[in-house]
GROMACS .gro file of C-alpha atoms in nm:
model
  305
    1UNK     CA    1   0.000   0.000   0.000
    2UNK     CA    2   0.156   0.304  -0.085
    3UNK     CA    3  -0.022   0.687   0.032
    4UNK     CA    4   0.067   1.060  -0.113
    5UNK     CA    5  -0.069   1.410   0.076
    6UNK     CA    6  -0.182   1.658  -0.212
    7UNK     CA    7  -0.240   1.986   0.035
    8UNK     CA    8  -0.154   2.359  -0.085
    9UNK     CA    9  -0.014   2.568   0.283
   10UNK     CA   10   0.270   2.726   0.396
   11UNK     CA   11   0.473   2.414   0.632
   12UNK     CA   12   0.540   2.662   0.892
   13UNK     CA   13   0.136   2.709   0.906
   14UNK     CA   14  -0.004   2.378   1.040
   15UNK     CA   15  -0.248   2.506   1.283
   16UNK     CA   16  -0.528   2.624   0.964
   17UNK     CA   17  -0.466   2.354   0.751
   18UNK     CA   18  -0.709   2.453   0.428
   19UNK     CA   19  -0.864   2.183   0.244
   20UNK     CA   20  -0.629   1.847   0.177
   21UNK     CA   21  -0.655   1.520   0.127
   22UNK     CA   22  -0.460   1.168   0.179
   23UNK     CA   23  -0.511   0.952  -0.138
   24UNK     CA   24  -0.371   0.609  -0.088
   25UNK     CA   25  -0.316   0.379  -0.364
   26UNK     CA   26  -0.422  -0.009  -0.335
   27UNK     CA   27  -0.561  -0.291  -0.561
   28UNK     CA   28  -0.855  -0.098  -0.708
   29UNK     CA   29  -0.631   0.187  -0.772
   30UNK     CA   30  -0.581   0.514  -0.590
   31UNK     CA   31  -0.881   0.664  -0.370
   32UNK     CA   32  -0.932   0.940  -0.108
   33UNK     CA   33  -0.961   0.776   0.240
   34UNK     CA   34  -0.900   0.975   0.506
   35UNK     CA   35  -0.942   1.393   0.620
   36UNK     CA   36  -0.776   1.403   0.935
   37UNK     CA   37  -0.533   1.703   1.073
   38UNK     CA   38  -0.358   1.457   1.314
   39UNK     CA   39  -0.236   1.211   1.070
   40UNK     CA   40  -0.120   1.486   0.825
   41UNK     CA   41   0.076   1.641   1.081
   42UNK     CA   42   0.236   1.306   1.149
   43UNK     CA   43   0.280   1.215   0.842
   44UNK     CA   44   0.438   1.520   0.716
   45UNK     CA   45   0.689   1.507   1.045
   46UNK     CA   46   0.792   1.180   0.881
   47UNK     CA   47   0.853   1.316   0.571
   48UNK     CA   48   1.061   1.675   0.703
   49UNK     CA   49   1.273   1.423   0.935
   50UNK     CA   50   1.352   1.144   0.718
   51UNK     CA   51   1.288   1.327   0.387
   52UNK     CA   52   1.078   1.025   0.223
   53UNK     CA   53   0.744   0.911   0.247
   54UNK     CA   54   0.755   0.584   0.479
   55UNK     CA   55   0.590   0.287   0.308
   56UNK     CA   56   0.436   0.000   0.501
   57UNK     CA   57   0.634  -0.308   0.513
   58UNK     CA   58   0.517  -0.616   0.371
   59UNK     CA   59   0.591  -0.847   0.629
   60UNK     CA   60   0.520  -1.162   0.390
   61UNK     CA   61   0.777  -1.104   0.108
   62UNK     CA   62   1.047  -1.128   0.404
   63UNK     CA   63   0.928  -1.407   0.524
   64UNK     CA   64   1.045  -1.769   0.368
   65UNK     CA   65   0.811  -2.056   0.446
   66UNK     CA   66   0.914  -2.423   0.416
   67UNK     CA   67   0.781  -2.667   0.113
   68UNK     CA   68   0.841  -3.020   0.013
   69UNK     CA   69   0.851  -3.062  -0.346
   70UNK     CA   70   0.845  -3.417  -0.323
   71UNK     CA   71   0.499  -3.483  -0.437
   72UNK     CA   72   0.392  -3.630  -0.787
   73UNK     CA   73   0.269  -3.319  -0.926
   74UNK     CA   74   0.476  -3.066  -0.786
   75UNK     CA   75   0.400  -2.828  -0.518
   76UNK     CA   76   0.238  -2.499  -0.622
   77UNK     CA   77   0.415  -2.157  -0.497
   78UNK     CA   78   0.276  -1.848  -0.620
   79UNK     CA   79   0.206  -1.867  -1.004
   80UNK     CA   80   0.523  -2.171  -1.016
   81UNK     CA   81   0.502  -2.553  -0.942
   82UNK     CA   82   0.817  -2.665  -0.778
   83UNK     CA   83   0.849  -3.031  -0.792
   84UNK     CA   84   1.148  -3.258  -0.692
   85UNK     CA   85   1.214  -3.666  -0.787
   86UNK     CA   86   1.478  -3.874  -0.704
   87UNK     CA   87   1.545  -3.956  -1.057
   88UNK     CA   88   1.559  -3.652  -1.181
   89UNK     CA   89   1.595  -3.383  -0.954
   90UNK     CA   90   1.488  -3.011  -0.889
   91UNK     CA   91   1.243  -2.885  -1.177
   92UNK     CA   92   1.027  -2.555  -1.184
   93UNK     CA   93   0.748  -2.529  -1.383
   94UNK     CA   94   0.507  -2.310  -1.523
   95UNK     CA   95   0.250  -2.353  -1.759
   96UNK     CA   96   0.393  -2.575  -2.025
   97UNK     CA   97   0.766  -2.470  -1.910
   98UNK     CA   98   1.008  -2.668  -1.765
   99UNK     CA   99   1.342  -2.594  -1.610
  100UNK     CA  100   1.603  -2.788  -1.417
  101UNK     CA  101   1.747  -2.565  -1.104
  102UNK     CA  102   1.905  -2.889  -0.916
  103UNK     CA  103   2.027  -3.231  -0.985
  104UNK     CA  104   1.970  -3.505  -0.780
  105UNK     CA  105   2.180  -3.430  -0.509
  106UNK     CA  106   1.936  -3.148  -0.410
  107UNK     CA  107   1.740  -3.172  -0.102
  108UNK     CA  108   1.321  -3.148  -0.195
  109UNK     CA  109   1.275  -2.946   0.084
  110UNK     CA  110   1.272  -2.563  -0.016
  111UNK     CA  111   1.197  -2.233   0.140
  112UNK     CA  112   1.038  -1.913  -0.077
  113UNK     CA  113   0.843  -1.614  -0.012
  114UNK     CA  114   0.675  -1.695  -0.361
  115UNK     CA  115   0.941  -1.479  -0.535
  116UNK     CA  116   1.231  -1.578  -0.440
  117UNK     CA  117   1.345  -1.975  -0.357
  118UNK     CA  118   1.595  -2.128  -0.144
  119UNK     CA  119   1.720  -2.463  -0.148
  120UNK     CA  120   2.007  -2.704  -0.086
  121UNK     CA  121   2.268  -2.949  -0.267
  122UNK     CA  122   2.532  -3.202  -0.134
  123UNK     CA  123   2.830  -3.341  -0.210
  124UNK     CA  124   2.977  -3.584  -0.080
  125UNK     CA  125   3.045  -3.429   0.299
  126UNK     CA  126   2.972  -3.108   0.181
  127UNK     CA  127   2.666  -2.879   0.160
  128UNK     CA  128   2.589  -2.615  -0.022
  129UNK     CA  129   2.235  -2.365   0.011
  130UNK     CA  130   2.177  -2.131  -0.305
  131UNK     CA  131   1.909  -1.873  -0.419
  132UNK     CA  132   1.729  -1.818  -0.766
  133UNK     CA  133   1.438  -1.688  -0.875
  134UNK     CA  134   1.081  -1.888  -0.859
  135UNK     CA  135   1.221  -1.959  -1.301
  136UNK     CA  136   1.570  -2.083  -1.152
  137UNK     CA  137   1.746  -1.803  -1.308
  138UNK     CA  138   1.978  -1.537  -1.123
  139UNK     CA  139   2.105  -1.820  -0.913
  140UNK     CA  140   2.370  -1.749  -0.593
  141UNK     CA  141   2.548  -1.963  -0.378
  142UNK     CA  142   2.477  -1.796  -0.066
  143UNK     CA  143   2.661  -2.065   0.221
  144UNK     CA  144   2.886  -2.353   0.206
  145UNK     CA  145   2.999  -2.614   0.477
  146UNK     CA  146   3.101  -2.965   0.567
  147UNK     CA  147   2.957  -3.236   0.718
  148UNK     CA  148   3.047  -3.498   0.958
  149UNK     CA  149   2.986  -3.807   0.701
  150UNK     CA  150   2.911  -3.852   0.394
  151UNK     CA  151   2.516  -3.995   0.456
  152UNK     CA  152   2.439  -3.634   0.678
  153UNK     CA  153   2.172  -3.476   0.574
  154UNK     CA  154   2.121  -3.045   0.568
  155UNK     CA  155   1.748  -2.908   0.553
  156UNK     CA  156   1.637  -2.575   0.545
  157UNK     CA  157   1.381  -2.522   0.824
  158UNK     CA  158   1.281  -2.108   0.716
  159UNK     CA  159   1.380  -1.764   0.628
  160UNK     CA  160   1.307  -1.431   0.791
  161UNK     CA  161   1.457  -1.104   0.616
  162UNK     CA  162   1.859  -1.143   0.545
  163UNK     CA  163   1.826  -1.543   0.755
  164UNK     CA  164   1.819  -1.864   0.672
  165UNK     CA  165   1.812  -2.133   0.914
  166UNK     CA  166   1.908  -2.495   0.879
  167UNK     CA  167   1.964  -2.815   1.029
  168UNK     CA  168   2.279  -3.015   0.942
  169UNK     CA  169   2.359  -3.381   1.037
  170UNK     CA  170   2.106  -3.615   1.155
  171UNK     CA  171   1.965  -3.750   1.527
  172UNK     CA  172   2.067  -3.587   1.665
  173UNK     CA  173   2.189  -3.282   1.422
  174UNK     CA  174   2.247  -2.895   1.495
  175UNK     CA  175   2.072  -2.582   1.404
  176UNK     CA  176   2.256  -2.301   1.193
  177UNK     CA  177   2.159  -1.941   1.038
  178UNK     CA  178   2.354  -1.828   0.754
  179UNK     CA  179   2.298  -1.427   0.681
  180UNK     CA  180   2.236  -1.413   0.317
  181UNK     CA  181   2.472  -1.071   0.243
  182UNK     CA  182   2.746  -1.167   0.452
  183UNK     CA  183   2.763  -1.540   0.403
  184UNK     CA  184   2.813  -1.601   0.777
  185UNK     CA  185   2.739  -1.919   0.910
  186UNK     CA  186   2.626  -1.897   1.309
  187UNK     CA  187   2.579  -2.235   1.504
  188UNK     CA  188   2.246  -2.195   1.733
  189UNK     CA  189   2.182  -2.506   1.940
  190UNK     CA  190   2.296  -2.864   1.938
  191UNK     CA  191   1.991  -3.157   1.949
  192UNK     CA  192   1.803  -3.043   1.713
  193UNK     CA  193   1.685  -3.272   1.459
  194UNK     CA  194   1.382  -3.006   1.302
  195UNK     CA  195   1.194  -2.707   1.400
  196UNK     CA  196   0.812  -2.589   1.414
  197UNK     CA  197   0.736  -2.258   1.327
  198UNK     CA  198   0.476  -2.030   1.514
  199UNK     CA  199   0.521  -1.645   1.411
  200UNK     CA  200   0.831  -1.548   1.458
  201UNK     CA  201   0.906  -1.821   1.695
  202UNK     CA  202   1.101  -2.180   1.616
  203UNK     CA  203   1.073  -2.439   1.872
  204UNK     CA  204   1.343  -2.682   1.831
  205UNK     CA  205   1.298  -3.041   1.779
  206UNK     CA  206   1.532  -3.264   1.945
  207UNK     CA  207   1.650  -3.664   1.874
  208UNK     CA  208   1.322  -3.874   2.051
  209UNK     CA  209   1.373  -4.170   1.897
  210UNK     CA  210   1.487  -4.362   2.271
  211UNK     CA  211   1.237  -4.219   2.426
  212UNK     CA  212   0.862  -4.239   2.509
  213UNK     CA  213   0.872  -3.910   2.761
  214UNK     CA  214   0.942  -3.560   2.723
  215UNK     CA  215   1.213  -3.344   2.557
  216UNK     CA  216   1.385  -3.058   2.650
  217UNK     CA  217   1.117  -2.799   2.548
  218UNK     CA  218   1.311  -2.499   2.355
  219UNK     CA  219   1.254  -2.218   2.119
  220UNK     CA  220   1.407  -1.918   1.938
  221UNK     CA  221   1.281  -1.596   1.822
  222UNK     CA  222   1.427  -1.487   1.447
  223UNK     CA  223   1.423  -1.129   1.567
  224UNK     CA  224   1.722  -1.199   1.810
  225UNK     CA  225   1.802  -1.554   1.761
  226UNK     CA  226   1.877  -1.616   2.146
  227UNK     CA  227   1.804  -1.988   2.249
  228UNK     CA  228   1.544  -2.004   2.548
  229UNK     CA  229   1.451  -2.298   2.736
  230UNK     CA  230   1.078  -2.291   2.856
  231UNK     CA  231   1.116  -2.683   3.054
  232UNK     CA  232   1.363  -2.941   3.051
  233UNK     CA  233   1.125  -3.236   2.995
  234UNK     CA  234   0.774  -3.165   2.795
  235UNK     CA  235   0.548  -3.240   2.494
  236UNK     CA  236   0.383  -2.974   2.347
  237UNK     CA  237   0.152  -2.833   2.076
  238UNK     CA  238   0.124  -2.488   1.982
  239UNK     CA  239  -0.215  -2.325   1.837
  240UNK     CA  240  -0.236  -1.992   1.677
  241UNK     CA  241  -0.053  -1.741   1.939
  242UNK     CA  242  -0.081  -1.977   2.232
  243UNK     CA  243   0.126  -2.275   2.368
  244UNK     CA  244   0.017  -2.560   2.497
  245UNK     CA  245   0.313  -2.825   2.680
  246UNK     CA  246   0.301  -3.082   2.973
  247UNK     CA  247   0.572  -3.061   3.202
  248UNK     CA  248   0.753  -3.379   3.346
  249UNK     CA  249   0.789  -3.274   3.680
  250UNK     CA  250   0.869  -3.651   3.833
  251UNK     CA  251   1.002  -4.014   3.705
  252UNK     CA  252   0.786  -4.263   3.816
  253UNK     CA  253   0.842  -4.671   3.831
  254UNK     CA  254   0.634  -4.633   3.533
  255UNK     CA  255   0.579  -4.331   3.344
  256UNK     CA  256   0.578  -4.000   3.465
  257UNK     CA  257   0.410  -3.738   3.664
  258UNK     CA  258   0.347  -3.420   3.480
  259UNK     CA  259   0.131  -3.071   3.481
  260UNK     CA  260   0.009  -2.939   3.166
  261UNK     CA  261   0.041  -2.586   3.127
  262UNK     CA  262  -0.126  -2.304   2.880
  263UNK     CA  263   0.126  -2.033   2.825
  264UNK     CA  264   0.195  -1.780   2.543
  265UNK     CA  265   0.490  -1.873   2.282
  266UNK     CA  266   0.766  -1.741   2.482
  267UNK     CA  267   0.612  -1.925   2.793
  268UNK     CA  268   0.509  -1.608   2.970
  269UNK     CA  269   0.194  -1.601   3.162
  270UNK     CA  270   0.100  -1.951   3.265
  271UNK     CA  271  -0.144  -2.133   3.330
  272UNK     CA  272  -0.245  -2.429   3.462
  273UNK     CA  273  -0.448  -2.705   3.312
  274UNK     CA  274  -0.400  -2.988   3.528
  275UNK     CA  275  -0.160  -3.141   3.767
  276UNK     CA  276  -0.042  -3.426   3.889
  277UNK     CA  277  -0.110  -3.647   3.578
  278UNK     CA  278   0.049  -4.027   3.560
  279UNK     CA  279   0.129  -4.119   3.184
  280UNK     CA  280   0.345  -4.271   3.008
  281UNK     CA  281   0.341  -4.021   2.717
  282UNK     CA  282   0.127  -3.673   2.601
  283UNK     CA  283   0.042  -3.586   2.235
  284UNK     CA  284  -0.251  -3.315   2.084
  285UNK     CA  285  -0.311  -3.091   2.358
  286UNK     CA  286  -0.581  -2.825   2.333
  287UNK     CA  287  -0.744  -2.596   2.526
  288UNK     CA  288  -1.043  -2.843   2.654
  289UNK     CA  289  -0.776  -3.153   2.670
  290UNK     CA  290  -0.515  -3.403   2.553
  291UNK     CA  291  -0.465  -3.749   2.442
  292UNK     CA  292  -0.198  -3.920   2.637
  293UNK     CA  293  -0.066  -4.317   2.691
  294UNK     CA  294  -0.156  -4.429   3.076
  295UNK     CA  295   0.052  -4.611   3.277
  296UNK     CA  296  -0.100  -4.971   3.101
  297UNK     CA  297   0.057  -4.855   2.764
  298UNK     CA  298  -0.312  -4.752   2.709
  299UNK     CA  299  -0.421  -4.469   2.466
  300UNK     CA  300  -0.681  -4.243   2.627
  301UNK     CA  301  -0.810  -3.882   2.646
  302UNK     CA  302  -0.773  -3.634   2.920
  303UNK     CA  303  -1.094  -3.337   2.940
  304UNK     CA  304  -0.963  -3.040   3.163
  305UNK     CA  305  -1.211  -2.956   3.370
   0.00000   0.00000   0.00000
């Protein structure tokens, strides 16, 4: 959305502002919207200190969301198709076009704001992340690196402005974020085999494979990229703005004993659901309850009251 102030007074002479008006341009074109002597004066302060017009920013074209392309048709980002196959690599496509960015060696997970796609190759124990248009053209190698063997794997979790993070090595493997202009490469945590994304917030997936109980319950916010630990030993689900987690509080003969707890994402204000639970495991936890595996390896469901 862009906005322009057509007014004709004197800048020293805001106190009688004569007839103006704020025309702001969006999809249907531009249009009158607003007569207020408040947001002129603001505006215009903008405009004397800075000496542009400030533009909202789109928050969405900075952000870079996380696809798998490893479905039969493709999958569809923006007005492209990005499909990957074992056999034959990383393809975009669009209408009855067809180009090759990758070979096989590609990964067919990607990240892309819809303009702009990110996405990974390896060789042998190395990696290497690039960027290209949606068409594959203008391509850039934006970080390199090694891994510890040759059957590691890299995948790119998501993007946010001038960051890309990414998981290298495998169960349990550790989380990176290269900066795209500088090509630095900044190790975040260790343990982490994948993330899931809320907002701005990526709560990091550790190596569960030996274990029916909780994991150390952690999470990161892209804005300062500071690794915070909410609990040391929890499930959890997150819905919309709002996070949802038991906490194993005890080790039991069998099972454990564990509160669940409603919090925001960074695990400020909490609240309790329930306490002193006995289960073996906790999965799916809402608002009104949770499923969970009782101490008889049974599968049941818990209603808060």
């Amino acid at each position: 959305m862009q906005f322009v102030i057509i007014c004709s007074f004197p800048i020293n002479n805001l106190d009688n502002l004569p007839e103006y008006r704020i025309i702001i341009k969006n999809k249907e074109g531009w249009s009158n919207v607003m007569k207020t002597k408040k947001i002129v004066i603001a505006v215009l302060t903008c405009v004397l200190l800075s000496g542009i017009v400030p533009l909202p920013v789109n928050a969405a074209s900075s952000t870079y969301k996380q696809y798998n392309a490893y479905t039969s048709k493709g999958i569809k980002i923006g007005a492209y198709r990005i499909k990957w196959h074992y056999k034959t690599g990383l393809y975009s496509i669009k209408g009855k076009k067809k180009v090759k960015i990758a070979g096989t060696n590609s990964n067919a997970v990607v990240l892309s704001n819809k303009k702009k796609l990110y996405y990974s190759v390896k060789k042998g124990k190395k990696y290497y992340i690039y960027s290209s248009k949606m068409n594959g053209k203008n391509k850039k190698r934006i970080a390199k690196g090694k891994l510890l063997y040759s059957d590691s794997y890299i995948n790119l979790e998501y993007g946010y402005g001038n960051k890309v993070y990414f998981v290298t090595e495998l169960d349990p493997g550790t989380l990176k974020v290269v900066n795209v202009k500088t090509k630095k490469i900044k190790r975040l945590a260790k343990n982490v085999t994948s993330t899931t994304r809320s907002g701005n917030y990526l709560y990091l997936d550790p190596y569960s494979g030996d274990a029916y109980g909780g994991q150390p319950l952690r999470f990161l916010s892209t804005k300062n990229d500071k690794v915070k630990t909410i609990s040391k030993c929890a499930n959890y689900t997150v819905r919309g703005k709002t996070l949802y987690y038991s906490n194993y509080k005890k080790t039991l003969k069998k099972g454990f004993l564990v509160d669940v707890i409603r919090c925001k994402r960074n695990g400020s204000k909490k609240r309790y659901l329930a306490k002193n639970i006995k289960v073996i495991c906790t999965w799916n936890i809402s608002s009104k309850g949770m499923n969970y595996m009782d101490q008889n390896y049974t599968e049941k469901y818990y209603k808060f009251k």
